[in-house]
Each structure stands twice: as structure tokens, then as C-alpha cells.
mmCIF file of C-alpha atoms and ligand atoms in Angstrom:
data_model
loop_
_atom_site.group_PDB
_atom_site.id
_atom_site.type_symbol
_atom_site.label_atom_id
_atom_site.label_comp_id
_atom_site.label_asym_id
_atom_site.label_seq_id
_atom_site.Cartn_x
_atom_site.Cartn_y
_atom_site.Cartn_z
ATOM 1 C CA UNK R 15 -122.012 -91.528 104.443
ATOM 2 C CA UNK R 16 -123.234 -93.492 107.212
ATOM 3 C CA UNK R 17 -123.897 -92.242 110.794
ATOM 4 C CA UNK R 18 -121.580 -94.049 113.663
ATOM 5 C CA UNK R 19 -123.643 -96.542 115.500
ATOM 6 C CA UNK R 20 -125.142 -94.937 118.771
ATOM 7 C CA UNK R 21 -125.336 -96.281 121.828
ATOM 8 C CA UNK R 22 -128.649 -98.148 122.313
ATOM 9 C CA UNK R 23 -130.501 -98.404 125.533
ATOM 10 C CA UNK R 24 -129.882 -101.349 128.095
ATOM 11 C CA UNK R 25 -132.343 -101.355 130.006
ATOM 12 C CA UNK R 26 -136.220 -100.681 129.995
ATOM 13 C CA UNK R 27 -136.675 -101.583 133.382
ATOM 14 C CA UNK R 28 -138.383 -104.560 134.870
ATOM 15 C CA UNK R 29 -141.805 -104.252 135.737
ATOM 16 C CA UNK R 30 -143.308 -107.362 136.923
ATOM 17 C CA UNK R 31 -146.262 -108.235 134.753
ATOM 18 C CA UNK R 32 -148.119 -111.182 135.403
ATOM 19 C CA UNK R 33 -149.983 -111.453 132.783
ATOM 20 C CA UNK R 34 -149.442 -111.861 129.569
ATOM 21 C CA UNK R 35 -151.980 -108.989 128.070
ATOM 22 C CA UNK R 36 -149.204 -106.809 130.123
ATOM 23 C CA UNK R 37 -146.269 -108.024 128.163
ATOM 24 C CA UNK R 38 -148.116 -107.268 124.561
ATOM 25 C CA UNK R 39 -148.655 -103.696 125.991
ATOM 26 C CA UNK R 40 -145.095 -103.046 127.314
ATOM 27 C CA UNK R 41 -143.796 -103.878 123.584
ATOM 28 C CA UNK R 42 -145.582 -102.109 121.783
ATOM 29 C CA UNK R 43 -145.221 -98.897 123.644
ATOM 30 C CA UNK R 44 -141.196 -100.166 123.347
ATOM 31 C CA UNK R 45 -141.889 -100.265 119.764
ATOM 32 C CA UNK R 46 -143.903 -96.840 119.778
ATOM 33 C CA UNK R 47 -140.915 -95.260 121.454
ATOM 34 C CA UNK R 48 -138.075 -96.672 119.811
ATOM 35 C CA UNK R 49 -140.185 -95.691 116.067
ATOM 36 C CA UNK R 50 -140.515 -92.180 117.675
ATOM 37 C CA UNK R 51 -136.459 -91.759 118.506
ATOM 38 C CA UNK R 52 -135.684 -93.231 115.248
ATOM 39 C CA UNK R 53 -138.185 -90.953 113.238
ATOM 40 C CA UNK R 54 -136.950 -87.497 115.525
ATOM 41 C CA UNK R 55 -133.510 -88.328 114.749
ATOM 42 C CA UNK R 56 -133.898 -88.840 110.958
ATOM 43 C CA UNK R 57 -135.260 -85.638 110.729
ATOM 44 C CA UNK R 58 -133.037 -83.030 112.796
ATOM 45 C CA UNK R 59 -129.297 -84.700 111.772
ATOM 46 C CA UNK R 60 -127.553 -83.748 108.711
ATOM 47 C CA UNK R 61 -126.751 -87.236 107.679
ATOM 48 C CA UNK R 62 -123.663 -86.245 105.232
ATOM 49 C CA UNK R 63 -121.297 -85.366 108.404
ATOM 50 C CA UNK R 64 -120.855 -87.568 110.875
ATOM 51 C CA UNK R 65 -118.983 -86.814 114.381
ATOM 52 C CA UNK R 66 -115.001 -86.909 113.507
ATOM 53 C CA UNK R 67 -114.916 -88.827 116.955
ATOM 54 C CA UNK R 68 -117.991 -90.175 118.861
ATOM 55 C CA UNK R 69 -116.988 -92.417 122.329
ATOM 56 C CA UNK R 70 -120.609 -93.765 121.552
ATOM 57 C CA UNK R 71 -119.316 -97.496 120.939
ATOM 58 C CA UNK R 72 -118.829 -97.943 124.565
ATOM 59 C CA UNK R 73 -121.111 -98.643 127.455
ATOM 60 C CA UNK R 74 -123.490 -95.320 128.508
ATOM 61 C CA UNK R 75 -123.345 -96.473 132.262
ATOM 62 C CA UNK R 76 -119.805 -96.460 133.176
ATOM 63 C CA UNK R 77 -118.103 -96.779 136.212
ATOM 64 C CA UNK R 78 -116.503 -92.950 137.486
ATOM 65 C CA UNK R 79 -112.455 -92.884 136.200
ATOM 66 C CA UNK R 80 -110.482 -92.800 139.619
ATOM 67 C CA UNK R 81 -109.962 -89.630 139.783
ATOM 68 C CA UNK R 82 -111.979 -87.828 138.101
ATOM 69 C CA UNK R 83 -114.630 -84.862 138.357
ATOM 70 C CA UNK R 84 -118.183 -85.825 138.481
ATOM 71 C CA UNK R 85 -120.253 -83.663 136.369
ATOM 72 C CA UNK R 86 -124.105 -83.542 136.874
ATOM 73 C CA UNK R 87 -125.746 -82.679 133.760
ATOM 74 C CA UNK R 88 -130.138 -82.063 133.437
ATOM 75 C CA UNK R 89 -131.941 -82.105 130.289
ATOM 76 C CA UNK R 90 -135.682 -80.927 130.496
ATOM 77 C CA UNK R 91 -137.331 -79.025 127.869
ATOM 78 C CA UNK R 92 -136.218 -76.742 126.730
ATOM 79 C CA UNK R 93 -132.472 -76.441 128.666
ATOM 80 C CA UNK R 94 -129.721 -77.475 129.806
ATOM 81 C CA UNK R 95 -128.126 -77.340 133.403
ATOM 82 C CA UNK R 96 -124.729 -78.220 134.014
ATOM 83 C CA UNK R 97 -122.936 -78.295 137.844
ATOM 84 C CA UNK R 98 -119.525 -77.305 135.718
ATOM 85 C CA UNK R 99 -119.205 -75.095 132.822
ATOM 86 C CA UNK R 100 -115.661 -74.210 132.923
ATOM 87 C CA UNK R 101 -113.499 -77.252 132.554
ATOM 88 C CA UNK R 102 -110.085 -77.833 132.025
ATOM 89 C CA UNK R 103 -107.986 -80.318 129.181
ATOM 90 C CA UNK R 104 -106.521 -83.189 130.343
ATOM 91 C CA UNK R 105 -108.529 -83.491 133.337
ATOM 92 C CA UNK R 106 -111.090 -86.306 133.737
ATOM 93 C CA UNK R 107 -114.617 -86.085 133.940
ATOM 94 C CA UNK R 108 -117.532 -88.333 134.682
ATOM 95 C CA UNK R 109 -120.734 -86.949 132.991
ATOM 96 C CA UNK R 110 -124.008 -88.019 134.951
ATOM 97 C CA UNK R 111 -126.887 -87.057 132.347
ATOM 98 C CA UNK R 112 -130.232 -87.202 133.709
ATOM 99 C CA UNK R 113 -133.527 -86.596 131.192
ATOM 100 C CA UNK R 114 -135.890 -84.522 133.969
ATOM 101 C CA UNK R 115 -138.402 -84.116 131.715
ATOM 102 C CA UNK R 116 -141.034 -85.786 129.421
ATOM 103 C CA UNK R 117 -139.462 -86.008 126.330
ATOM 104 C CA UNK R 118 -136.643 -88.160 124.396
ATOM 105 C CA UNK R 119 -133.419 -86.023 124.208
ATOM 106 C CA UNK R 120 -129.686 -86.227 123.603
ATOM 107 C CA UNK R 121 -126.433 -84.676 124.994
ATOM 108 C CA UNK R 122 -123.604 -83.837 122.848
ATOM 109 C CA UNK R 123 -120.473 -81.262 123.450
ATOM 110 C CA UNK R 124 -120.137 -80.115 120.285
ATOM 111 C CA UNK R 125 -117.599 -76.471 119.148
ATOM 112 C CA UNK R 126 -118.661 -73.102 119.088
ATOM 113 C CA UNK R 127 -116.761 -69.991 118.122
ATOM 114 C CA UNK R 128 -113.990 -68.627 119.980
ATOM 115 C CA UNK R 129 -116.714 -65.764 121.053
ATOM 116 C CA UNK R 130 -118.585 -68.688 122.620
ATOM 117 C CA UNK R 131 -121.425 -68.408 119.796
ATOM 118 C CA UNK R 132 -122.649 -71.526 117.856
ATOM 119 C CA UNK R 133 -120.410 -72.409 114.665
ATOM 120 C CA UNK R 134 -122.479 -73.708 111.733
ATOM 121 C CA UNK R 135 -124.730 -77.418 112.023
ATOM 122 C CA UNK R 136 -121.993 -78.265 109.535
ATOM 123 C CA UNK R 137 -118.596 -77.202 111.612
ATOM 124 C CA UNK R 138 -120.465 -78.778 114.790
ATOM 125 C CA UNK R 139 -121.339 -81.799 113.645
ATOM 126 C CA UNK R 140 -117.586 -82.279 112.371
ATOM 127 C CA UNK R 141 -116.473 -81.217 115.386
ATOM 128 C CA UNK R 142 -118.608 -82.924 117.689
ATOM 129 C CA UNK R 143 -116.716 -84.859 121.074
ATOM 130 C CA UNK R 144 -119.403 -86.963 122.482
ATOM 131 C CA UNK R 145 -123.136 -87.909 121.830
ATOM 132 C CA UNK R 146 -125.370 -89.975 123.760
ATOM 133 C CA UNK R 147 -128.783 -90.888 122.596
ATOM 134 C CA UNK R 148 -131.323 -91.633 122.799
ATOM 135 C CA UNK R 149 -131.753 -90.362 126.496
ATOM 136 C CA UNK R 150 -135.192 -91.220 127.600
ATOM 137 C CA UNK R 151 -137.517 -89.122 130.157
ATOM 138 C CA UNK R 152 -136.574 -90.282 133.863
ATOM 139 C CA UNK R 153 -133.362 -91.920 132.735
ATOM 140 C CA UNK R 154 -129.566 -91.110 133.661
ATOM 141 C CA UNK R 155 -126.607 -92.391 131.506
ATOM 142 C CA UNK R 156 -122.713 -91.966 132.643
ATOM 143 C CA UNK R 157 -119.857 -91.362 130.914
ATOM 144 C CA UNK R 158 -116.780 -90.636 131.113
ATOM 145 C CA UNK R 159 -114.773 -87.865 128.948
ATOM 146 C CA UNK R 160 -111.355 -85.989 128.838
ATOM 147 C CA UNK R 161 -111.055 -83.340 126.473
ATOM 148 C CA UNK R 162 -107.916 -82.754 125.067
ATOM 149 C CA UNK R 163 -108.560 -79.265 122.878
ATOM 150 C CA UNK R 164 -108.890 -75.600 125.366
ATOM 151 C CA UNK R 165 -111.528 -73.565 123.709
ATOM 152 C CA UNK R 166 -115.168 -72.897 123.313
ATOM 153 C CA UNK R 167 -117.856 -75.958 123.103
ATOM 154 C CA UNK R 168 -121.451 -75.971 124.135
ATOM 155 C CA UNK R 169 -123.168 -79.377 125.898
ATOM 156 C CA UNK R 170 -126.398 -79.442 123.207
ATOM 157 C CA UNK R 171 -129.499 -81.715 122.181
ATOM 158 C CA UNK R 172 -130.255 -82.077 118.399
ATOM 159 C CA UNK R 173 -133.370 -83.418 119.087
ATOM 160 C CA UNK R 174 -136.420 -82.475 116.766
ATOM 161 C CA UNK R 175 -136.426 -78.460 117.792
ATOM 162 C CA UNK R 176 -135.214 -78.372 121.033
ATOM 163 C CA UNK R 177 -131.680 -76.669 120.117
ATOM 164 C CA UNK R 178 -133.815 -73.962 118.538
ATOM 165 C CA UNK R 179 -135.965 -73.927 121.347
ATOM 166 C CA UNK R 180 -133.214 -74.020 123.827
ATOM 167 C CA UNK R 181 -131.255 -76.530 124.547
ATOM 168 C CA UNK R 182 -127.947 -75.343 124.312
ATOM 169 C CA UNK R 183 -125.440 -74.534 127.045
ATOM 170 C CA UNK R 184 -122.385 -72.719 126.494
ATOM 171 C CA UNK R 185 -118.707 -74.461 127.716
ATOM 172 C CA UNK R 186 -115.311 -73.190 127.979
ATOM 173 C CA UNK R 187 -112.138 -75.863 128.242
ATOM 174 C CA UNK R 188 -109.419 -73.519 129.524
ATOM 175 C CA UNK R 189 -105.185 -75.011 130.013
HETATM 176 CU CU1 LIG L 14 -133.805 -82.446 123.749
#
């Protein structure tokens, strides 16, 4: 089966090179890092389940939901730091992801156990709720999200190692 289509990134910036040696250089090291995302990717995703829902088909920089509770999320290697942990169903939230560190990485609230410990890669990825990548270093992407299930999820990056290494942060979405 085929993976969803992700999200790609908008915007690289927009240095102001003069010349055109400049240019050559920015695209290939756009070409180095977009071969590097793709490649990490390919090799730390079970390809035969794909995310039962995935709001990655819309933008990654949305506007905050009137209403709704900002979230302030920081990936660096190898965690993840959340301003809210506990949340609550049927209440809005507005996601603010920042990569603070050097590498490429991901966030997705995927299910745990109802003891709060990780189900298997298999249960997860079936169950996942949201996935944004690929995140670059020094980048922040928005989103908004409601969740509509109470129980016990974790905000995670699949990236290469890093869930091994660490990058996993335990939820709860209580009534
Ligand atoms: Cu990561």
C-alpha cells in the first residue's frame, strides 16, 4: 500500500544571491537535503500501514482556530518538549512545532497503551492522528488539531533512530 502524501515544505527561505554560482549552490544543497529526508524516511517507516487518518493534505502553517489552545511543541535531538501534556477531547488546539536542533525530524501523536507505554510500530502507525514532516532544523510549522478519542497517545518522531534514542513524549486526552 501506498503512504498518504505528506506535507512538503513551502518555503526555503529567500536569501538574496547575486550571483549566479550562489544559486547552483543553494540547489544542490536543496537537493542534498530533500535526498537525505527522502532516504531517512524510507528506512524507519513500515510502509504496509499507513496512518488510518493523517490531516497532512492541508497547509503546515495555519492560521490559530478562534478559540483554541496554543500548544508549543520543541524537537531537538534526542526529545521532545511540550508546554501541554494533558489535553482534553473536543477542545481545539493549535500545535506550534519548532525543530531546535540540527537535524531533520517529524512530529506525530500517535496511541500508546492505556498504562501510557508505547503500543507496537504496527498498532501506532494504524493509529496514528497527525504527522508532519519533514520538519527541518530552525523551522516551525502550525497546525491545528482536535482530538476526538480520551486516552493515552505520545507526540513522537520516526525519524532514522531518534524514537529509540528518545524522542518520544508521553500524552494523556482526558473528557
Ligand atoms: Cu527526530
Amino acid at each position: 500500500m501506498q503512504r498518504p502524501e505528506k506535507i512538503h515544505i513551502k518555503n526555503f527561505g529567500t536569501p538574496n544571491y547575486s550571483q549566479l554560482l550562489g544559486k547552483v549552490f543553494v540547489l544542490l544543497l536543496v537537493l542534498l537535503m530533500t535526498a537525505c529526508a527522502s532516504t531517512t524516511a524510507a528506512t524507519s517507516k513500515p510502509t504496509q500501514t499507513p496512518p488510518a487518518l493523517s490531516p497532512t493534505s492541508g497547509p503546515v502553517e495555519q492560521a490559530a482556530a478562534p478559540g483554541s489552545i496554543e500548544v508549543k511543541v520543541s524537537l531537538v535531538e534526542f526529545h521532545i518538549i511540550s508546554s501541554v501534556t494533558v489535553f482534553h477531547a473536543n477542545t481545539h488546539y493549535y500545535f506550534v512545532v519548532s525543530n531546535r536542533g540540527h537535524d531533520i525530524h517529524e512530529f506525530m501523536i500517535m496511541p500508546d497503551k492505556p498504562d501510557g507505554s508505547p503500543l507496537s510500530p504496527d498498532e501506532q502507525f494504524k493509529g496514528m492522528l497527525i504527522e508532519l514532516e519533514p520538519i527541518l532544523p530552525g523551522s516551525t510549522w502550525t497546525a491545528n488539531f482536535t482530538f476526538r478519542t480520551t486516552g493515552r497517545y505520545e507526540i513522537a518522531c520516526q525519524m532514522g533512530r531518534h524514537y529509540q534514542a528518545g524522542m518520544r513524549l508521553p500524552i494523556a486526552v482526558n473528557g
